[in-house]
Amino acid sequence: MSFRIGQGWDNHRIVTGRPLILGGITIPSDFGLDGHSDADVASHAITDAIIGAIAAGDIGMHFPDTDPRWKGAGSLQFLKHAVQLAAEAGYTIGNVDSTIILERPKLKDFRLAIRESLAATMDIAVEQVSVKFKTAEKVGPVGEGRSAESQAVVLLVKA
Ligand code: C5P
Ligand code: MG
């Protein structure tokens, strides 16, 4: 097969006293995201999209949140590992498109930094990585400021 497509989704609860890390970038914020790892919801969605594209299970299978090795782990290492799995399966990353859904703070000034961080981790060009931002229009858990969500699709190309 020349191409494989993958989709990923993730959600983390908003809490105080933790940093807000998106795509490996720490965003100035008075709250963060809860989780066993650094709770980088954007990296998790992209990681799952890559793992899904090669039908290799899901992020929790490769990095169980019961494993003390991953407590507080930087999620870019999960992403790097997924790219390695794809390479072992004979695929390179064609492009990644993603959306982070968070009511506040405004993220658009961090777009390039997040794209550069993700691209460097995946060892691809920044032009191959898209990151979009949306509010949830004050509706539902994301809109009420209780959680953050992220979605991603990835296209893998046969190496
Ligand atoms: O959700 P909404 O359509 O109102 O978002 C409008 C724009 O605001 C988005 O396209 C995005 O550029 C920006 N935005 C942002 N940070 C957020 C949510 C949205 O920069 N947390
Ligand atoms: Mg997660």
mmCIF file of N, CA and C in Angstrom, residues 21-156:
data_model
loop_
_atom_site.group_PDB
_atom_site.id
_atom_site.type_symbol
_atom_site.label_atom_id
_atom_site.label_comp_id
_atom_site.label_asym_id
_atom_site.label_seq_id
_atom_site.Cartn_x
_atom_site.Cartn_y
_atom_site.Cartn_z
ATOM 1 N N ILE A 21 0.905 22.255 28.564
ATOM 2 C CA ILE A 21 1.902 21.884 27.550
ATOM 3 C C ILE A 21 1.175 21.373 26.314
ATOM 4 N N LEU A 22 1.395 22.040 25.194
ATOM 5 C CA LEU A 22 0.733 21.662 23.936
ATOM 6 C C LEU A 22 1.786 21.529 22.845
ATOM 7 N N GLY A 23 1.885 20.352 22.272
ATOM 8 C CA GLY A 23 2.903 20.112 21.247
ATOM 9 C C GLY A 23 4.307 20.330 21.774
ATOM 10 N N GLY A 24 4.495 20.091 23.067
ATOM 11 C CA GLY A 24 5.815 20.239 23.691
ATOM 12 C C GLY A 24 6.135 21.660 24.128
ATOM 13 N N ILE A 25 5.231 22.602 23.841
ATOM 14 C CA ILE A 25 5.460 24.008 24.201
ATOM 15 C C ILE A 25 4.655 24.351 25.457
ATOM 16 N N THR A 26 5.315 24.941 26.436
ATOM 17 C CA THR A 26 4.622 25.376 27.649
ATOM 18 C C THR A 26 3.962 26.721 27.381
ATOM 19 N N ILE A 27 2.629 26.748 27.492
ATOM 20 C CA ILE A 27 1.840 27.939 27.197
ATOM 21 C C ILE A 27 1.574 28.693 28.501
ATOM 22 N N PRO A 28 1.845 29.998 28.559
ATOM 23 C CA PRO A 28 1.528 30.760 29.772
ATOM 24 C C PRO A 28 0.031 30.654 30.079
ATOM 25 N N SER A 29 -0.298 30.175 31.279
ATOM 26 C CA SER A 29 -1.693 29.895 31.615
ATOM 27 C C SER A 29 -1.824 29.738 33.121
ATOM 28 N N ASP A 30 -3.006 30.065 33.659
ATOM 29 C CA ASP A 30 -3.206 29.893 35.111
ATOM 30 C C ASP A 30 -3.759 28.497 35.424
ATOM 31 N N PHE A 31 -3.792 27.618 34.439
ATOM 32 C CA PHE A 31 -4.191 26.224 34.675
ATOM 33 C C PHE A 31 -3.401 25.319 33.745
ATOM 34 N N GLY A 32 -3.461 24.021 34.001
ATOM 35 C CA GLY A 32 -2.816 23.038 33.134
ATOM 36 C C GLY A 32 -3.739 21.870 32.890
ATOM 37 N N LEU A 33 -3.191 20.782 32.413
ATOM 38 C CA LEU A 33 -3.996 19.596 32.127
ATOM 39 C C LEU A 33 -3.538 18.453 33.013
ATOM 40 N N ASP A 34 -4.520 17.685 33.488
ATOM 41 C CA ASP A 34 -4.255 16.574 34.392
ATOM 42 C C ASP A 34 -3.945 15.314 33.582
ATOM 43 N N GLY A 35 -3.079 14.486 34.128
ATOM 44 C CA GLY A 35 -2.759 13.234 33.443
ATOM 45 C C GLY A 35 -1.554 12.576 34.070
ATOM 46 N N HIS A 36 -1.335 11.315 33.704
ATOM 47 C CA HIS A 36 -0.210 10.539 34.234
ATOM 48 C C HIS A 36 1.102 11.085 33.653
ATOM 49 N N SER A 37 1.070 11.388 32.357
ATOM 50 C CA SER A 37 2.230 11.981 31.684
ATOM 51 C C SER A 37 2.136 13.501 31.843
ATOM 52 N N ASP A 38 2.770 14.241 30.945
ATOM 53 C CA ASP A 38 2.650 15.699 30.984
ATOM 54 C C ASP A 38 1.311 16.182 30.438
ATOM 55 N N ALA A 39 0.454 15.230 29.996
ATOM 56 C CA ALA A 39 -0.922 15.532 29.554
ATOM 57 C C ALA A 39 -0.976 16.430 28.318
ATOM 58 N N ASP A 40 0.030 16.286 27.468
ATOM 59 C CA ASP A 40 0.080 17.073 26.227
ATOM 60 C C ASP A 40 -0.928 16.486 25.232
ATOM 61 N N VAL A 41 -2.137 17.027 25.306
ATOM 62 C CA VAL A 41 -3.287 16.478 24.574
ATOM 63 C C VAL A 41 -3.050 16.509 23.061
ATOM 64 N N ALA A 42 -2.332 17.509 22.584
ATOM 65 C CA ALA A 42 -2.085 17.637 21.143
ATOM 66 C C ALA A 42 -1.126 16.547 20.664
ATOM 67 N N SER A 43 -0.046 16.339 21.407
ATOM 68 C CA SER A 43 0.907 15.284 21.044
ATOM 69 C C SER A 43 0.263 13.910 21.123
ATOM 70 N N HIS A 44 -0.622 13.722 22.100
ATOM 71 C CA HIS A 44 -1.279 12.413 22.240
ATOM 72 C C HIS A 44 -2.175 12.108 21.038
ATOM 73 N N ALA A 45 -2.909 13.104 20.565
ATOM 74 C CA ALA A 45 -3.806 12.879 19.424
ATOM 75 C C ALA A 45 -2.994 12.537 18.171
ATOM 76 N N ILE A 46 -1.886 13.238 17.959
ATOM 77 C CA ILE A 46 -1.058 12.959 16.772
ATOM 78 C C ILE A 46 -0.392 11.588 16.900
ATOM 79 N N THR A 47 0.081 11.276 18.107
ATOM 80 C CA THR A 47 0.689 9.959 18.347
ATOM 81 C C THR A 47 -0.306 8.857 18.015
ATOM 82 N N ASP A 48 -1.543 9.002 18.468
ATOM 83 C CA ASP A 48 -2.565 7.990 18.207
ATOM 84 C C ASP A 48 -2.912 7.907 16.719
ATOM 85 N N ALA A 49 -2.868 9.041 16.023
ATOM 86 C CA ALA A 49 -3.150 9.032 14.577
ATOM 87 C C ALA A 49 -2.087 8.216 13.836
ATOM 88 N N ILE A 50 -0.826 8.376 14.239
ATOM 89 C CA ILE A 50 0.263 7.633 13.577
ATOM 90 C C ILE A 50 0.150 6.143 13.899
ATOM 91 N N ILE A 51 -0.087 5.838 15.191
ATOM 92 C CA ILE A 51 -0.232 4.430 15.591
ATOM 93 C C ILE A 51 -1.432 3.809 14.869
ATOM 94 N N GLY A 52 -2.490 4.589 14.726
ATOM 95 C CA GLY A 52 -3.683 4.102 14.028
ATOM 96 C C GLY A 52 -3.427 3.855 12.553
ATOM 97 N N ALA A 53 -2.623 4.700 11.944
ATOM 98 C CA ALA A 53 -2.353 4.568 10.505
ATOM 99 C C ALA A 53 -1.669 3.244 10.179
ATOM 100 N N ILE A 54 -0.882 2.719 11.123
ATOM 101 C CA ILE A 54 -0.215 1.434 10.884
ATOM 102 C C ILE A 54 -0.927 0.299 11.634
ATOM 103 N N ALA A 55 -2.111 0.596 12.161
ATOM 104 C CA ALA A 55 -2.935 -0.396 12.883
ATOM 105 C C ALA A 55 -2.127 -1.105 13.967
ATOM 106 N N ALA A 56 -1.393 -0.312 14.754
ATOM 107 C CA ALA A 56 -0.529 -0.876 15.796
ATOM 108 C C ALA A 56 -1.110 -0.660 17.196
ATOM 109 N N GLY A 57 -2.440 -0.649 17.300
ATOM 110 C CA GLY A 57 -3.064 -0.493 18.615
ATOM 111 C C GLY A 57 -3.332 0.966 18.911
ATOM 112 N N ASP A 58 -3.030 1.375 20.153
ATOM 113 C CA ASP A 58 -3.223 2.775 20.513
ATOM 114 C C ASP A 58 -2.166 3.213 21.521
ATOM 115 N N ILE A 59 -2.176 4.478 21.854
ATOM 116 C CA ILE A 59 -1.115 5.066 22.698
ATOM 117 C C ILE A 59 -1.031 4.383 24.062
ATOM 118 N N GLY A 60 -2.193 4.024 24.618
ATOM 119 C CA GLY A 60 -2.216 3.393 25.944
ATOM 120 C C GLY A 60 -1.605 2.005 25.951
ATOM 121 N N MET A 61 -1.624 1.359 24.792
ATOM 122 C CA MET A 61 -1.032 0.031 24.668
ATOM 123 C C MET A 61 0.497 0.137 24.691
ATOM 124 N N HIS A 62 1.016 1.181 24.065
ATOM 125 C CA HIS A 62 2.466 1.350 23.988
ATOM 126 C C HIS A 62 3.028 2.047 25.230
ATOM 127 N N PHE A 63 2.207 2.916 25.841
ATOM 128 C CA PHE A 63 2.655 3.683 27.026
ATOM 129 C C PHE A 63 1.578 3.636 28.098
ATOM 130 N N PRO A 64 1.402 2.480 28.771
ATOM 131 C CA PRO A 64 0.317 2.359 29.750
ATOM 132 C C PRO A 64 0.437 3.399 30.871
ATOM 133 N N ASP A 65 -0.693 4.004 31.254
ATOM 134 C CA ASP A 65 -0.625 5.048 32.291
ATOM 135 C C ASP A 65 -0.496 4.445 33.693
ATOM 136 N N THR A 66 -0.356 3.111 33.748
ATOM 137 C CA THR A 66 -0.072 2.446 35.023
ATOM 138 C C THR A 66 1.431 2.205 35.183
ATOM 139 N N ASP A 67 2.191 2.490 34.123
ATOM 140 C CA ASP A 67 3.628 2.220 34.142
ATOM 141 C C ASP A 67 4.369 3.413 34.734
ATOM 142 N N PRO A 68 5.083 3.207 35.873
ATOM 143 C CA PRO A 68 5.777 4.336 36.513
ATOM 144 C C PRO A 68 6.806 5.009 35.603
ATOM 145 N N ARG A 69 7.273 4.295 34.574
ATOM 146 C CA ARG A 69 8.228 4.893 33.632
ATOM 147 C C ARG A 69 7.658 6.130 32.942
ATOM 148 N N TRP A 70 6.330 6.165 32.771
ATOM 149 C CA TRP A 70 5.706 7.247 32.001
ATOM 150 C C TRP A 70 5.091 8.319 32.890
ATOM 151 N N LYS A 71 5.295 8.202 34.228
ATOM 152 C CA LYS A 71 4.743 9.217 35.128
ATOM 153 C C LYS A 71 5.479 10.538 34.894
ATOM 154 N N GLY A 72 4.722 11.552 34.499
ATOM 155 C CA GLY A 72 5.307 12.869 34.228
ATOM 156 C C GLY A 72 6.118 12.918 32.942
ATOM 157 N N ALA A 73 6.010 11.859 32.149
ATOM 158 C CA ALA A 73 6.831 11.777 30.930
ATOM 159 C C ALA A 73 6.478 12.882 29.944
ATOM 160 N N GLY A 74 7.498 13.397 29.259
ATOM 161 C CA GLY A 74 7.285 14.343 28.166
ATOM 162 C C GLY A 74 6.683 13.583 26.990
ATOM 163 N N SER A 75 5.552 14.067 26.493
ATOM 164 C CA SER A 75 4.809 13.301 25.490
ATOM 165 C C SER A 75 5.468 13.310 24.115
ATOM 166 N N LEU A 76 6.428 14.204 23.896
ATOM 167 C CA LEU A 76 7.110 14.189 22.597
ATOM 168 C C LEU A 76 7.842 12.867 22.402
ATOM 169 N N GLN A 77 8.259 12.229 23.505
ATOM 170 C CA GLN A 77 8.918 10.923 23.360
ATOM 171 C C GLN A 77 7.927 9.858 22.871
ATOM 172 N N PHE A 78 6.644 10.009 23.215
ATOM 173 C CA PHE A 78 5.630 9.084 22.689
ATOM 174 C C PHE A 78 5.500 9.276 21.175
ATOM 175 N N LEU A 79 5.477 10.555 20.796
ATOM 176 C CA LEU A 79 5.339 10.892 19.377
ATOM 177 C C LEU A 79 6.529 10.362 18.576
ATOM 178 N N LYS A 80 7.718 10.564 19.121
ATOM 179 C CA LYS A 80 8.935 10.081 18.449
ATOM 180 C C LYS A 80 8.877 8.566 18.273
ATOM 181 N N HIS A 81 8.413 7.882 19.306
ATOM 182 C CA HIS A 81 8.318 6.421 19.254
ATOM 183 C C HIS A 81 7.324 5.980 18.177
ATOM 184 N N ALA A 82 6.203 6.690 18.062
ATOM 185 C CA ALA A 82 5.204 6.347 17.038
ATOM 186 C C ALA A 82 5.790 6.522 15.639
ATOM 187 N N VAL A 83 6.578 7.573 15.443
ATOM 188 C CA VAL A 83 7.229 7.801 14.145
ATOM 189 C C VAL A 83 8.199 6.655 13.843
ATOM 190 N N GLN A 84 8.908 6.185 14.886
ATOM 191 C CA GLN A 84 9.826 5.046 14.708
ATOM 192 C C GLN A 84 9.064 3.780 14.329
ATOM 193 N N LEU A 85 7.908 3.558 14.978
ATOM 194 C CA LEU A 85 7.080 2.389 14.636
ATOM 195 C C LEU A 85 6.638 2.460 13.181
ATOM 196 N N ALA A 86 6.240 3.659 12.738
ATOM 197 C CA ALA A 86 5.817 3.844 11.347
ATOM 198 C C ALA A 86 6.985 3.562 10.406
ATOM 199 N N ALA A 87 8.184 4.029 10.781
ATOM 200 C CA ALA A 87 9.376 3.800 9.948
ATOM 201 C C ALA A 87 9.671 2.304 9.843
ATOM 202 N N GLU A 88 9.532 1.601 10.985
ATOM 203 C CA GLU A 88 9.763 0.145 10.974
ATOM 204 C C GLU A 88 8.756 -0.567 10.085
ATOM 205 N N ALA A 89 7.551 0.013 9.984
ATOM 206 C CA ALA A 89 6.517 -0.561 9.114
ATOM 207 C C ALA A 89 6.701 -0.119 7.660
ATOM 208 N N GLY A 90 7.705 0.729 7.418
ATOM 209 C CA GLY A 90 8.043 1.131 6.048
ATOM 210 C C GLY A 90 7.408 2.429 5.590
ATOM 211 N N TYR A 91 6.994 3.277 6.542
ATOM 212 C CA TYR A 91 6.292 4.518 6.171
ATOM 213 C C TYR A 91 6.963 5.767 6.726
ATOM 214 N N THR A 92 6.891 6.842 5.938
ATOM 215 C CA THR A 92 7.292 8.160 6.417
ATOM 216 C C THR A 92 6.019 9.015 6.558
ATOM 217 N N ILE A 93 6.151 10.121 7.285
ATOM 218 C CA ILE A 93 5.003 11.011 7.475
ATOM 219 C C ILE A 93 4.836 11.887 6.235
ATOM 220 N N GLY A 94 3.661 11.842 5.627
ATOM 221 C CA GLY A 94 3.344 12.746 4.521
ATOM 222 C C GLY A 94 2.976 14.108 5.069
ATOM 223 N N ASN A 95 1.895 14.162 5.818
ATOM 224 C CA ASN A 95 1.530 15.394 6.514
ATOM 225 C C ASN A 95 0.639 15.083 7.704
ATOM 226 N N VAL A 96 0.596 16.042 8.609
ATOM 227 C CA VAL A 96 -0.232 15.948 9.813
ATOM 228 C C VAL A 96 -1.134 17.183 9.837
ATOM 229 N N ASP A 97 -2.417 16.981 10.094
ATOM 230 C CA ASP A 97 -3.308 18.114 10.356
ATOM 231 C C ASP A 97 -3.969 17.871 11.710
ATOM 232 N N SER A 98 -4.048 18.914 12.528
ATOM 233 C CA SER A 98 -4.563 18.722 13.877
ATOM 234 C C SER A 98 -5.348 19.940 14.345
ATOM 235 N N THR A 99 -6.186 19.720 15.333
ATOM 236 C CA THR A 99 -6.952 20.806 15.954
ATOM 237 C C THR A 99 -6.884 20.654 17.470
ATOM 238 N N ILE A 100 -6.612 21.760 18.151
ATOM 239 C CA ILE A 100 -6.672 21.797 19.615
ATOM 240 C C ILE A 100 -7.909 22.613 19.973
ATOM 241 N N ILE A 101 -8.779 22.044 20.799
ATOM 242 C CA ILE A 101 -10.015 22.734 21.176
ATOM 243 C C ILE A 101 -9.919 23.091 22.654
ATOM 244 N N LEU A 102 -9.821 24.390 22.892
ATOM 245 C CA LEU A 102 -9.576 24.908 24.238
ATOM 246 C C LEU A 102 -10.202 26.301 24.298
ATOM 247 N N GLU A 103 -10.967 26.556 25.344
ATOM 248 C CA GLU A 103 -11.712 27.821 25.410
ATOM 249 C C GLU A 103 -10.789 29.034 25.565
ATOM 250 N N ARG A 104 -9.793 28.876 26.406
ATOM 251 C CA ARG A 104 -8.788 29.918 26.608
ATOM 252 C C ARG A 104 -7.547 29.254 27.183
ATOM 253 N N PRO A 105 -6.383 29.840 27.107
ATOM 254 C CA PRO A 105 -6.044 31.119 26.494
ATOM 255 C C PRO A 105 -6.005 31.029 24.964
ATOM 256 N N LYS A 106 -5.888 32.187 24.320
ATOM 257 C CA LYS A 106 -5.701 32.243 22.872
ATOM 258 C C LYS A 106 -4.354 31.592 22.540
ATOM 259 N N LEU A 107 -4.369 30.737 21.553
ATOM 260 C CA LEU A 107 -3.176 29.950 21.233
ATOM 261 C C LEU A 107 -2.503 30.365 19.938
ATOM 262 N N LYS A 108 -3.141 31.219 19.153
ATOM 263 C CA LYS A 108 -2.646 31.455 17.783
ATOM 264 C C LYS A 108 -1.225 32.024 17.737
ATOM 265 N N ASP A 109 -0.821 32.771 18.766
ATOM 266 C CA ASP A 109 0.545 33.304 18.776
ATOM 267 C C ASP A 109 1.588 32.200 18.989
ATOM 268 N N PHE A 110 1.146 31.021 19.387
ATOM 269 C CA PHE A 110 2.057 29.906 19.649
ATOM 270 C C PHE A 110 2.068 28.889 18.511
ATOM 271 N N ARG A 111 1.306 29.198 17.439
ATOM 272 C CA ARG A 111 1.151 28.205 16.365
ATOM 273 C C ARG A 111 2.502 27.766 15.782
ATOM 274 N N LEU A 112 3.343 28.735 15.438
ATOM 275 C CA LEU A 112 4.608 28.379 14.785
ATOM 276 C C LEU A 112 5.502 27.588 15.741
ATOM 277 N N ALA A 113 5.550 28.013 16.998
ATOM 278 C CA ALA A 113 6.387 27.304 17.982
ATOM 279 C C ALA A 113 5.916 25.859 18.134
ATOM 280 N N ILE A 114 4.600 25.655 18.189
ATOM 281 C CA ILE A 114 4.058 24.299 18.343
ATOM 282 C C ILE A 114 4.358 23.473 17.086
ATOM 283 N N ARG A 115 4.140 24.073 15.913
ATOM 284 C CA ARG A 115 4.415 23.347 14.659
ATOM 285 C C ARG A 115 5.893 22.968 14.571
ATOM 286 N N GLU A 116 6.769 23.912 14.940
ATOM 287 C CA GLU A 116 8.213 23.640 14.867
ATOM 288 C C GLU A 116 8.607 22.532 15.834
ATOM 289 N N SER A 117 8.032 22.566 17.024
ATOM 290 C CA SER A 117 8.338 21.542 18.024
ATOM 291 C C SER A 117 7.888 20.154 17.555
ATOM 292 N N LEU A 118 6.671 20.080 17.014
ATOM 293 C CA LEU A 118 6.143 18.790 16.532
ATOM 294 C C LEU A 118 6.946 18.304 15.329
ATOM 295 N N ALA A 119 7.255 19.216 14.407
ATOM 296 C CA ALA A 119 7.997 18.841 13.200
ATOM 297 C C ALA A 119 9.393 18.327 13.567
ATOM 298 N N ALA A 120 10.064 19.007 14.487
ATOM 299 C CA ALA A 120 11.403 18.574 14.905
ATOM 300 C C ALA A 120 11.336 17.186 15.530
ATOM 301 N N THR A 121 10.310 16.953 16.347
ATOM 302 C CA THR A 121 10.158 15.648 17.003
ATOM 303 C C THR A 121 9.932 14.539 15.980
ATOM 304 N N MET A 122 9.140 14.843 14.938
ATOM 305 C CA MET A 122 8.825 13.838 13.920
ATOM 306 C C MET A 122 9.872 13.803 12.813
ATOM 307 N N ASP A 123 10.867 14.719 12.893
ATOM 308 C CA ASP A 123 11.939 14.810 11.896
ATOM 309 C C ASP A 123 11.378 15.062 10.490
ATOM 310 N N ILE A 124 10.425 16.005 10.413
ATOM 311 C CA ILE A 124 9.851 16.422 9.136
ATOM 312 C C ILE A 124 9.863 17.953 9.073
ATOM 313 N N ALA A 125 9.492 18.491 7.903
ATOM 314 C CA ALA A 125 9.500 19.953 7.740
ATOM 315 C C ALA A 125 8.263 20.564 8.388
ATOM 316 N N VAL A 126 8.394 21.791 8.841
ATOM 317 C CA VAL A 126 7.288 22.487 9.501
ATOM 318 C C VAL A 126 6.083 22.607 8.557
ATOM 319 N N GLU A 127 6.348 22.674 7.249
ATOM 320 C CA GLU A 127 5.260 22.760 6.257
ATOM 321 C C GLU A 127 4.392 21.495 6.238
ATOM 322 N N GLN A 128 4.895 20.420 6.788
ATOM 323 C CA GLN A 128 4.140 19.158 6.822
ATOM 324 C C GLN A 128 3.237 19.049 8.052
ATOM 325 N N VAL A 129 3.293 20.052 8.921
ATOM 326 C CA VAL A 129 2.539 19.992 10.179
ATOM 327 C C VAL A 129 1.607 21.187 10.307
ATOM 328 N N SER A 130 0.331 20.909 10.400
ATOM 329 C CA SER A 130 -0.676 21.963 10.606
ATOM 330 C C SER A 130 -1.272 21.836 12.008
ATOM 331 N N VAL A 131 -1.424 22.969 12.683
ATOM 332 C CA VAL A 131 -2.059 22.995 14.000
ATOM 333 C C VAL A 131 -3.106 24.103 14.000
ATOM 334 N N LYS A 132 -4.337 23.730 14.229
ATOM 335 C CA LYS A 132 -5.439 24.695 14.260
ATOM 336 C C LYS A 132 -6.007 24.783 15.683
ATOM 337 N N PHE A 133 -6.665 25.889 15.965
ATOM 338 C CA PHE A 133 -7.231 26.102 17.304
ATOM 339 C C PHE A 133 -8.701 26.461 17.184
ATOM 340 N N LYS A 134 -9.489 25.973 18.104
ATOM 341 C CA LYS A 134 -10.915 26.302 18.159
ATOM 342 C C LYS A 134 -11.341 26.429 19.607
ATOM 343 N N THR A 135 -12.302 27.299 19.852
ATOM 344 C CA THR A 135 -13.016 27.248 21.125
ATOM 345 C C THR A 135 -14.172 26.263 20.945
ATOM 346 N N ALA A 136 -14.871 25.959 22.016
ATOM 347 C CA ALA A 136 -16.087 25.139 21.908
ATOM 348 C C ALA A 136 -17.319 26.014 22.107
ATOM 349 N N GLU A 137 -17.119 27.334 21.892
ATOM 350 C CA GLU A 137 -18.246 28.283 21.959
ATOM 351 C C GLU A 137 -19.004 28.193 23.292
ATOM 352 N N LYS A 138 -18.249 28.003 24.382
ATOM 353 C CA LYS A 138 -18.780 27.990 25.755
ATOM 354 C C LYS A 138 -19.743 26.830 26.031
ATOM 355 N N VAL A 139 -19.802 25.862 25.109
ATOM 356 C CA VAL A 139 -20.744 24.739 25.251
ATOM 357 C C VAL A 139 -19.988 23.462 25.615
ATOM 358 N N GLY A 140 -20.560 22.680 26.521
ATOM 359 C CA GLY A 140 -19.988 21.375 26.864
ATOM 360 C C GLY A 140 -18.783 21.519 27.775
ATOM 361 N N PRO A 141 -18.150 20.378 28.132
ATOM 362 C CA PRO A 141 -17.028 20.413 29.081
ATOM 363 C C PRO A 141 -15.864 21.286 28.619
ATOM 364 N N VAL A 142 -15.571 21.283 27.313
ATOM 365 C CA VAL A 142 -14.467 22.127 26.831
ATOM 366 C C VAL A 142 -14.880 23.594 26.909
ATOM 367 N N GLY A 143 -16.098 23.878 26.460
ATOM 368 C CA GLY A 143 -16.601 25.251 26.455
ATOM 369 C C GLY A 143 -16.750 25.834 27.845
ATOM 370 N N GLU A 144 -17.011 24.958 28.816
ATOM 371 C CA GLU A 144 -17.158 25.399 30.209
ATOM 372 C C GLU A 144 -15.804 25.473 30.925
ATOM 373 N N GLY A 145 -14.733 25.205 30.186
ATOM 374 C CA GLY A 145 -13.393 25.334 30.767
ATOM 375 C C GLY A 145 -13.017 24.194 31.687
ATOM 376 N N ARG A 146 -13.638 23.028 31.478
ATOM 377 C CA ARG A 146 -13.322 21.878 32.331
ATOM 378 C C ARG A 146 -12.340 20.919 31.680
ATOM 379 N N SER A 147 -12.173 21.003 30.366
ATOM 380 C CA SER A 147 -11.251 20.093 29.686
ATOM 381 C C SER A 147 -10.737 20.705 28.391
ATOM 382 N N ALA A 148 -9.721 20.056 27.849
ATOM 383 C CA ALA A 148 -9.163 20.412 26.540
ATOM 384 C C ALA A 148 -9.186 19.163 25.684
ATOM 385 N N GLU A 149 -9.359 19.384 24.389
ATOM 386 C CA GLU A 149 -9.505 18.272 23.464
ATOM 387 C C GLU A 149 -8.571 18.496 22.281
ATOM 388 N N SER A 150 -8.176 17.411 21.638
ATOM 389 C CA SER A 150 -7.406 17.557 20.408
ATOM 390 C C SER A 150 -7.744 16.444 19.438
ATOM 391 N N GLN A 151 -7.694 16.775 18.167
ATOM 392 C CA GLN A 151 -7.967 15.812 17.094
ATOM 393 C C GLN A 151 -6.842 15.915 16.081
ATOM 394 N N ALA A 152 -6.536 14.795 15.435
ATOM 395 C CA ALA A 152 -5.471 14.807 14.430
ATOM 396 C C ALA A 152 -5.739 13.777 13.344
ATOM 397 N N VAL A 153 -5.304 14.106 12.139
ATOM 398 C CA VAL A 153 -5.222 13.105 11.066
ATOM 399 C C VAL A 153 -3.800 13.146 10.514
ATOM 400 N N VAL A 154 -3.357 11.974 10.071
ATOM 401 C CA VAL A 154 -2.017 11.879 9.497
ATOM 402 C C VAL A 154 -2.080 11.030 8.234
ATOM 403 N N LEU A 155 -1.270 11.407 7.255
ATOM 404 C CA LEU A 155 -1.105 10.590 6.061
ATOM 405 C C LEU A 155 0.316 10.029 6.070
ATOM 406 N N LEU A 156 0.411 8.703 6.012
ATOM 407 C CA LEU A 156 1.724 8.064 5.910
ATOM 408 C C LEU A 156 1.962 7.681 4.452
#
